[in-house]
Coordinates of C-alpha atoms in Angstrom, one line a residue:
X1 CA 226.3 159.6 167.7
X2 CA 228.9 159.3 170.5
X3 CA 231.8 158.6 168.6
X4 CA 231.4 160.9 165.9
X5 CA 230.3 164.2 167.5
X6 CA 231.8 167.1 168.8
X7 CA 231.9 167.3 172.6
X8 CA 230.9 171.0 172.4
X9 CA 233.7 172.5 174.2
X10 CA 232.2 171.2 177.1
X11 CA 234.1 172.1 180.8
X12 CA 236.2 169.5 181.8
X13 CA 237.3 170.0 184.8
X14 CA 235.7 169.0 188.3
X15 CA 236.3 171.7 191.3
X16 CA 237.1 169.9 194.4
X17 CA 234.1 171.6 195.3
X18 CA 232.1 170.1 193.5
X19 CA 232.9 165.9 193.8
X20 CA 230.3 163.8 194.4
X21 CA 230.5 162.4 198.0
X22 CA 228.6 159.5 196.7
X23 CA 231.3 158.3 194.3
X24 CA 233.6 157.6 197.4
X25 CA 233.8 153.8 198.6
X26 CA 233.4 153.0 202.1
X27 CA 234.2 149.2 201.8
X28 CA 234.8 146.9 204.8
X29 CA 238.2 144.9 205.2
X30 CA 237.4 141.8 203.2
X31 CA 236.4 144.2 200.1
X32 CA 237.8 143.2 196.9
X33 CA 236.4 146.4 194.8
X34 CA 239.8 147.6 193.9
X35 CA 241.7 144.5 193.6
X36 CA 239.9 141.6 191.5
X37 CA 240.6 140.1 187.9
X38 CA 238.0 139.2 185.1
X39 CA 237.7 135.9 183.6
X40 CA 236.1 136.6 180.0
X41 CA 233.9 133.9 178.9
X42 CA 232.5 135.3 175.3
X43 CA 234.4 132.1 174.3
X44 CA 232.5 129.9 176.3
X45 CA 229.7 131.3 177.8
X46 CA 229.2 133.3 174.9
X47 CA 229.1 130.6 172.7
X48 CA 226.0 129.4 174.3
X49 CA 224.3 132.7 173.1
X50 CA 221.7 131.8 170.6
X51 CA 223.2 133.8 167.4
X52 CA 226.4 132.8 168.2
X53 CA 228.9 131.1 166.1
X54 CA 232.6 131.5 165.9
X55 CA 235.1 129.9 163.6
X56 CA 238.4 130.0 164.4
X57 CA 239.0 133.1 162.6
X58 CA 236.7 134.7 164.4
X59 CA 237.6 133.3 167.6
X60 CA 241.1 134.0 167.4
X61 CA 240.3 138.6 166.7
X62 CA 238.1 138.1 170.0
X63 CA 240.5 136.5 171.9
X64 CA 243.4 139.1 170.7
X65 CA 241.0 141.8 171.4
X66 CA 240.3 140.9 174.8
X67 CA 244.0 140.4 175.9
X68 CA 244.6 143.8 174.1
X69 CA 241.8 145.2 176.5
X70 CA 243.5 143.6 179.5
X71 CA 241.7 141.1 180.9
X72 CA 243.5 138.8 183.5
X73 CA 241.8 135.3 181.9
X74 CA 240.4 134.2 178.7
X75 CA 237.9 131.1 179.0
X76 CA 237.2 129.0 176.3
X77 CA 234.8 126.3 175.5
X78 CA 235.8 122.7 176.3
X79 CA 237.9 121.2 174.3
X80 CA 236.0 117.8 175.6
X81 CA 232.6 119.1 173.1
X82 CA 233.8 119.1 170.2
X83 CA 237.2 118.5 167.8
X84 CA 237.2 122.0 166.5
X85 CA 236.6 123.4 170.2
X86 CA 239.4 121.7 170.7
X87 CA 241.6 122.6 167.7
X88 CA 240.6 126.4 168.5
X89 CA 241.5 125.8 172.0
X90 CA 245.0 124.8 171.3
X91 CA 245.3 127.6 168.8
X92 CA 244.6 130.0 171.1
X93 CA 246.7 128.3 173.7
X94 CA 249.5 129.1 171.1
X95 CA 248.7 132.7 170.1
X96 CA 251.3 134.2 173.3
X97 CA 248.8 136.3 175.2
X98 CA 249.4 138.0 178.5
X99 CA 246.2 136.9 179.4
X100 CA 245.6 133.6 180.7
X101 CA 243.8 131.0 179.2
X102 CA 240.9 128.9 181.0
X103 CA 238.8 125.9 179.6
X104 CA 235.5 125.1 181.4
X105 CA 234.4 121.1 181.9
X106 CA 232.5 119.0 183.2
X107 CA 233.9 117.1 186.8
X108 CA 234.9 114.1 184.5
X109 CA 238.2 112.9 184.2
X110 CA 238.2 112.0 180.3
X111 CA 237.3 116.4 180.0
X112 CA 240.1 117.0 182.3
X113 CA 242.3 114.7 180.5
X114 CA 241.6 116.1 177.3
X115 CA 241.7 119.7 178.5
X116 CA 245.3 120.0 180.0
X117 CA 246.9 118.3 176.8
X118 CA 245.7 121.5 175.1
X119 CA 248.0 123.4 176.8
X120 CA 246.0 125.9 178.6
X121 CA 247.1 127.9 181.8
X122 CA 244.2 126.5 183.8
X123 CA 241.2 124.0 184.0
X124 CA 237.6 125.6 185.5
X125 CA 235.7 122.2 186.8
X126 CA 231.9 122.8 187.3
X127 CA 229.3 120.6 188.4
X128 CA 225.5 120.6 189.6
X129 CA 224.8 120.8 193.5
X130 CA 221.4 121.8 193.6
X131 CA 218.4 119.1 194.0
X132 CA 217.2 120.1 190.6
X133 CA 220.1 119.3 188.8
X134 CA 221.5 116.3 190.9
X135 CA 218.1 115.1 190.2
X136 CA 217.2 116.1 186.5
X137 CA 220.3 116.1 185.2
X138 CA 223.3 114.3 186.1
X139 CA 221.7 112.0 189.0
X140 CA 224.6 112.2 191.5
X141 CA 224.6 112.4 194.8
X142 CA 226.6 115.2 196.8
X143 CA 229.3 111.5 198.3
X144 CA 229.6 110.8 194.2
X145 CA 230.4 114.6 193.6
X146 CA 232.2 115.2 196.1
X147 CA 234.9 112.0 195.3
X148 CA 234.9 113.4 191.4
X149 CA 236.3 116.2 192.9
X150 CA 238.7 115.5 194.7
X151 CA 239.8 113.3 191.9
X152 CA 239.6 115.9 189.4
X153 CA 241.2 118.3 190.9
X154 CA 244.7 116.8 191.8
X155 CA 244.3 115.4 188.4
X156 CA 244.5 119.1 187.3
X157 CA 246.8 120.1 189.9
X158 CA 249.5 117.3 189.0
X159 CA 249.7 118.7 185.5
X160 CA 251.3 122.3 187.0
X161 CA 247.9 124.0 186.3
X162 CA 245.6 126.4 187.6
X163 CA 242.1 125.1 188.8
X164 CA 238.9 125.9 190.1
X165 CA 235.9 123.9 191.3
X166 CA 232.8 125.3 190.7
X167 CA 229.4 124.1 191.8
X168 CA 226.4 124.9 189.5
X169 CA 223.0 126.6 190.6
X170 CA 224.6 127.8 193.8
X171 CA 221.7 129.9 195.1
X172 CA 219.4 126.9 195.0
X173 CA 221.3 124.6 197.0
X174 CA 221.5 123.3 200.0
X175 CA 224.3 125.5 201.9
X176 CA 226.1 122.8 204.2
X177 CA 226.6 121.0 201.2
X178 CA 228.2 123.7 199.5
X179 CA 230.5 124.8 202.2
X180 CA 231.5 121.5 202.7
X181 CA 232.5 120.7 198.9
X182 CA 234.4 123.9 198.9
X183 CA 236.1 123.2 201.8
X184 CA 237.3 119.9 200.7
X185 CA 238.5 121.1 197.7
X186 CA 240.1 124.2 199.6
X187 CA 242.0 121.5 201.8
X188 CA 243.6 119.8 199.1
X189 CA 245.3 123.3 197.3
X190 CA 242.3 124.4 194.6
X191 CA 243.3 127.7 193.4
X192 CA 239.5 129.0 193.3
X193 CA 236.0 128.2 194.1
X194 CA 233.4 129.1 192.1
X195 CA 229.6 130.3 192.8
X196 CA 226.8 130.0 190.1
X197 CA 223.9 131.9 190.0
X198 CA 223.3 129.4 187.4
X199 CA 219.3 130.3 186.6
X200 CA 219.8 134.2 187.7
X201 CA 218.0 134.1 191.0
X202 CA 219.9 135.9 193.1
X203 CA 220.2 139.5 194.5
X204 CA 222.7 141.4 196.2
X205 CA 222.1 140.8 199.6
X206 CA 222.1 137.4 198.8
X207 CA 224.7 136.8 197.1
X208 CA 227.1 139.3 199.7
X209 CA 225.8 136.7 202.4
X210 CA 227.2 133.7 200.8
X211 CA 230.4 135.3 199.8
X212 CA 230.8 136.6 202.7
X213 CA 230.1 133.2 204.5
X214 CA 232.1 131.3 202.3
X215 CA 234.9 133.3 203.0
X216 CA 235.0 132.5 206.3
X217 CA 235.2 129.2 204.8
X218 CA 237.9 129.1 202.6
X219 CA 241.6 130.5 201.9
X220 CA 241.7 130.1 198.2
X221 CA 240.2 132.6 196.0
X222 CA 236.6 133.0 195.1
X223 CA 235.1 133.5 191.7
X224 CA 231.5 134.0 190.4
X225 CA 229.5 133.8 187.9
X226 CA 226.0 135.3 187.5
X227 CA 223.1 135.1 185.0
X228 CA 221.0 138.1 184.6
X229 CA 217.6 136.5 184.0
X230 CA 216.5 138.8 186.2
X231 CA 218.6 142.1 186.0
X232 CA 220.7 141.7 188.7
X233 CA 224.1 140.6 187.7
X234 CA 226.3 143.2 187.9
X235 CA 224.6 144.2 191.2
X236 CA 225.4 140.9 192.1
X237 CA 229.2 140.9 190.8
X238 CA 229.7 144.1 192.6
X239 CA 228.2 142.7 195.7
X240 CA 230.6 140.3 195.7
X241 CA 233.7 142.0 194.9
X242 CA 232.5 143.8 198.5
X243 CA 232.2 140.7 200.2
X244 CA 235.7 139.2 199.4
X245 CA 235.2 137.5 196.5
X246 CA 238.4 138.1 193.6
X247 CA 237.4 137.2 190.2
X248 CA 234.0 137.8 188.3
X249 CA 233.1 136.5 184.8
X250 CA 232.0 138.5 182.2
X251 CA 231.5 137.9 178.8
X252 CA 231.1 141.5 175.8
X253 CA 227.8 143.0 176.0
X254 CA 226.7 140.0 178.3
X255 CA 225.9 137.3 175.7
X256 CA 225.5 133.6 176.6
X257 CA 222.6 131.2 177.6
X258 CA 219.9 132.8 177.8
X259 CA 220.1 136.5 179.0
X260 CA 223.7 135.9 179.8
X261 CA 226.0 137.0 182.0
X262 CA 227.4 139.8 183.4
X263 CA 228.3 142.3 180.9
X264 CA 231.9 143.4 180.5
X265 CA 231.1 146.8 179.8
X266 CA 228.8 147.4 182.6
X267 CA 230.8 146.1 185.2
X268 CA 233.5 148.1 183.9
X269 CA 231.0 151.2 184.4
X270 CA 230.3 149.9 187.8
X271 CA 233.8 149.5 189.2
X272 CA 234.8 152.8 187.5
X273 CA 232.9 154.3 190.1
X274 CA 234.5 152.7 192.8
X275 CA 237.7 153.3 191.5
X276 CA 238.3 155.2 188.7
X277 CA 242.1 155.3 188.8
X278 CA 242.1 151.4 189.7
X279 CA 239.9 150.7 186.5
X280 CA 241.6 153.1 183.9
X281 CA 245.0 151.9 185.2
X282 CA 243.5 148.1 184.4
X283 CA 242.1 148.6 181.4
X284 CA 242.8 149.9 177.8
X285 CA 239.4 151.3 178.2
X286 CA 239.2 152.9 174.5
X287 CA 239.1 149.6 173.0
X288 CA 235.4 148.9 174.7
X289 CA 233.9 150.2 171.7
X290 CA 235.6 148.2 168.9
X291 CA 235.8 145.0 170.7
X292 CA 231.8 145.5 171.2
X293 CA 231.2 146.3 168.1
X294 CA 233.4 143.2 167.0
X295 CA 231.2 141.0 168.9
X296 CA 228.1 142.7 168.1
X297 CA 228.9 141.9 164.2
X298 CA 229.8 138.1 164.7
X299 CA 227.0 137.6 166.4
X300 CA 225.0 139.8 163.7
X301 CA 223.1 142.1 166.6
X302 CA 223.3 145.8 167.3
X303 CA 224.8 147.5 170.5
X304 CA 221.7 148.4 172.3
X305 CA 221.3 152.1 172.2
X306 CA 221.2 152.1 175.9
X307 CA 224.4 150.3 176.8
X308 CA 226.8 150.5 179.2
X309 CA 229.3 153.1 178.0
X310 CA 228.8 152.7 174.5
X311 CA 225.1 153.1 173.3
X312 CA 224.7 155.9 171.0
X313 CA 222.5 157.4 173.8
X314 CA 224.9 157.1 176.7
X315 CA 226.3 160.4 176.7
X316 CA 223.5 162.0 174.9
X317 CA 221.8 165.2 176.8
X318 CA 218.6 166.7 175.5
X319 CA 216.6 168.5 178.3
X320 CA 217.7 172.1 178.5
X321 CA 218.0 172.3 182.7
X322 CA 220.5 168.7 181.9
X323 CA 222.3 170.5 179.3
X324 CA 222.9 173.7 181.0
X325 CA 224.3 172.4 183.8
X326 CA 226.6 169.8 181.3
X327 CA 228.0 173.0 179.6
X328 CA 229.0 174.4 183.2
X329 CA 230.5 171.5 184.5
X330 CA 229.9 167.6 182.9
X331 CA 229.8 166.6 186.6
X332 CA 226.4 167.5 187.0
X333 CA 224.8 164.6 185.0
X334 CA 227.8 162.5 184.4
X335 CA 229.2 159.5 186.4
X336 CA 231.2 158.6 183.9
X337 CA 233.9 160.7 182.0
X338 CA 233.3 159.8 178.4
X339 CA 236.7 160.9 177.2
X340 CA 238.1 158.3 179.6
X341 CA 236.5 155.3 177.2
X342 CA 237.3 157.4 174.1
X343 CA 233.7 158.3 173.7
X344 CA 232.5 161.9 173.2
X345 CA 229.2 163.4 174.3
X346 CA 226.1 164.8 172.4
X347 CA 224.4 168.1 173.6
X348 CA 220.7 167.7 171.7
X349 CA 218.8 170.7 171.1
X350 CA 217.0 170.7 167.6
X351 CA 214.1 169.6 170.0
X352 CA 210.9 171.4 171.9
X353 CA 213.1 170.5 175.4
X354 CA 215.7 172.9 174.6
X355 CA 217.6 175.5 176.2
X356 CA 218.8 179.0 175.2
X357 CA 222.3 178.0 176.8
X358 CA 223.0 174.8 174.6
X359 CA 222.0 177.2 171.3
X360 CA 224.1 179.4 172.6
X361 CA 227.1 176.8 172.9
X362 CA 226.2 175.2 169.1
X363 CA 226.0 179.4 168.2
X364 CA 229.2 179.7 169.6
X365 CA 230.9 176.5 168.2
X366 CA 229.7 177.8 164.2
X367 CA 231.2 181.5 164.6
X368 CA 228.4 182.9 165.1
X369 CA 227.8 186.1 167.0
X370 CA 224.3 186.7 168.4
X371 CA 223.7 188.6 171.9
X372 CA 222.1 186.3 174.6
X373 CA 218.6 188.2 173.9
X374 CA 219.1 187.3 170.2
X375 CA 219.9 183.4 171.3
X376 CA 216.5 183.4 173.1
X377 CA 215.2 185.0 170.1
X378 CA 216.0 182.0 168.2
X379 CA 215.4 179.3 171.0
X380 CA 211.9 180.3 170.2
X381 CA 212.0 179.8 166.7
X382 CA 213.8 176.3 167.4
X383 CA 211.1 175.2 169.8
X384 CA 208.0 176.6 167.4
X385 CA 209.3 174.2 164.5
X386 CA 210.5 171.3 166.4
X387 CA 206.5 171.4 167.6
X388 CA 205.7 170.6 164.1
X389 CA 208.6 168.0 162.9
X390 CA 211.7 166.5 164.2
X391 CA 214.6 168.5 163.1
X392 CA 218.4 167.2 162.0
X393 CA 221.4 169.4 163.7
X394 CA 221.7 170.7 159.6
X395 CA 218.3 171.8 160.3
X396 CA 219.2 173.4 163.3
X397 CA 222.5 174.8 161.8
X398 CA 220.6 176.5 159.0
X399 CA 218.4 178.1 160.8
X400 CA 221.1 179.7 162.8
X401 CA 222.9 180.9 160.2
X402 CA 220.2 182.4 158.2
X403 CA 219.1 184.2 161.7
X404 CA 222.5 185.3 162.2
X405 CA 222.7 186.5 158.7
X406 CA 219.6 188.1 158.9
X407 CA 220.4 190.1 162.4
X408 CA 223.7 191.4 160.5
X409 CA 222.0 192.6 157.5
X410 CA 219.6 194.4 159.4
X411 CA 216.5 192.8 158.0
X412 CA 214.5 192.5 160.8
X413 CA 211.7 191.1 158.3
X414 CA 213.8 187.9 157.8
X415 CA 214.7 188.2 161.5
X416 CA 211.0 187.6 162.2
X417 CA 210.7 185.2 159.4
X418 CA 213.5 183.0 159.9
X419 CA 211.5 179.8 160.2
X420 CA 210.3 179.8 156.4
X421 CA 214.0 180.5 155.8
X422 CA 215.5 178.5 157.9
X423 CA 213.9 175.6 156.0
X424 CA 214.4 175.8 152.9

């Protein structure tokens, strides 16, 4: 596992030579990869995950954990659904963090007037602009919603508060209606707008278009929000960053309605290549894995074994060509530093894909002292068993040891016969 083995006394450093020129970030003017802030919405969004159900408890270690991690904004559930939500909002509200904390609601003046007596740092107002929704769910048209606004919104604003109007299903409506509803709002001093790939329809080129267009538009700040029905959100959230747009929502490992949302984690691996500095300067990145984990267990699932960062595979090598080149120089088939998220990587080789070098590295980690032609000698052996059954790192181990002890000893019949011994 990751955070359990030995890193194998794997290089660490990366010749100037050798950098990626791929890694570097060519960004135009309006780019916001290196300067943006993340609303976390496990609270809210991730409430709406199917599993999910947080008492206040439970709520309160998320919320702690996140402003321990360092994001900029916390956003809970509205206080408007239920009394609890809105007992655990002002709890939360009281709790000190550095972090500010957001409610979302509905662009209804009894949610808003509910919301700010909580105490929170800010007010995130959505509604539906798209034909399907105006039609199917709240049956307004874009006069009505655009007068709720307004309303709203200096509603919000007269309280001393942070707000944001967002509208909901952005990608499947009608554009001049969205650019004028954000410009409205813009005139009269919202501090964000928000865009919705409500139904995860969008892609990157889509989604940099709008951004791009709407910041043209406005002079406040822009946040997003994307689903990833489709795979594509934290393309999409990095899309945006590059096309102006300052604060993206996340919620740990991506839970919410659904698919969810863009995963914390991955974007984190995302922007770390951007800007590594940027990111690790942001972010108490070793935490990743326990506030996953701490997720993962209130909302009884496992951490994928392919995710972002922190799957158990993630900085796993196996292949022999992969892990000879990791043992010269990590650089070679890793983006991401694993020591930089407290993580620790996993040279495989008790496996038919091995390499001699990787032996050579596990015979050189045990004290071992075999000659390269002896190491190939026992590569052999490695790869003629793990033909027949899947062999543990003990497995492996032993069978090193009893070659090694068998090559000092001079018995060249045990030499030959390791296998049998090897397993026993």
């Amino acid at each position: 596992m990751n955070g359990t083995s030995s890193s194998n006394n794997i290089k660490q450093d990366n010749p100037p030579s050798l950098q990626n020129p791929y890694t570097q970030h060519y960004s135009d003017l309006l780019s916001r990869v290196n300067k943006f802030s993340i609303i976390e919405s496990t609270l809210r969004e991730g409430e709406q995950f199917a599993n999910a159900f947080f008492d206040t408890a439970t709520k309160i270690e998320i919320a702690k954990a996140l402003d321990a991690f360092g994001v900029e904004y916390i956003e809970l559930t509205s206080p408007a659904a239920s009394e609890q939500s809105r007992e655990d909002c002002v709890a939360i509200c009281n709790l000190g963090l550095k972090a500010k904390i957001l409610t979302h609601i509905r662009c209804h003046m009894g949610d808003a007037q509910i919301a700010v007596e909580t105490g929170v740092d800010g007010v995130d107002v959505v509604i539906g602009t798209s034909s399907y929704l105006r039609e199917f769910s709240h049956g307004k048209d874009m006069n009505y919603i655009t007068t709720q606004a307004i309303e709203v919104v200096n509603y919000v604003k007269s309280k001393g508060i942070e707000v944001r109007f967002s509208s909901e299903d952005s990608f499947r409506s009608d554009l001049v209606d969205l650019l004028s509803i954000y410009r409205t709002v813009d005139k009269i001093g919202v501090n964000r707008v928000g865009i919705a790939d409500t139904v995860g329809c969008a892609n990157p080129r889509q989604v940099y278009d709008l951004v791009r267009t709407l910041r043209g538009v406005v002079s406040c700040d822009i946040e997003c929000h994307f689903h990833n029905d489709t795979g594509c959100a934290i393309a999409n959230a990095y899309a945006a960053l590059e096309a102006g747009a300052t604060h993206i929502d996340t919620s740990v490992l991506g839970i919410g309605e659904r698919n969810g949302i863009t995963p914390l984690g991955g974007l984190v691996a995302r922007m770390y290549t951007a800007d590594k500095e940027y990111i690790k300067n942001k972010y108490k990145l070793h935490m990743l894995r326990d506030l996953e984990n701490l997720v993962a267990d209130a909302v009884q699932v496992q951490v994928p074994f392919n995710n972002y960062i922190t799957g158990y595979c993630s900085f796993t090598h196996k292949a022999g060509i992969h892990a000879k080149a990791i043992l010269n120089n990590p650089s070679t088939y890793e983006i991401l530093k694993p020591e930089d998220f407290g993580m620790t990587r996993y040279v495989s080789i008790g496996h038919r894909l091995t390499g001699w070098n990787a032996v050579k590295n596990r015979v050189e980690q045990l004290g071992l002292t075999l000659t390269d032609d002896q190491v190939k000698q026992v590569t052999i052996k490695i790869k003629e068993l793990a033909d027949i059954r899947p062999l543990t790192m003990e497995d492996v181990d032993n069978l090193l040891r009893d070659f090694h002890n068998a090559i000092t000893s001079g018995d060249q019949l045990r030499v030959d016969g390791v296998l049998a011994v090897g397993t026993n």
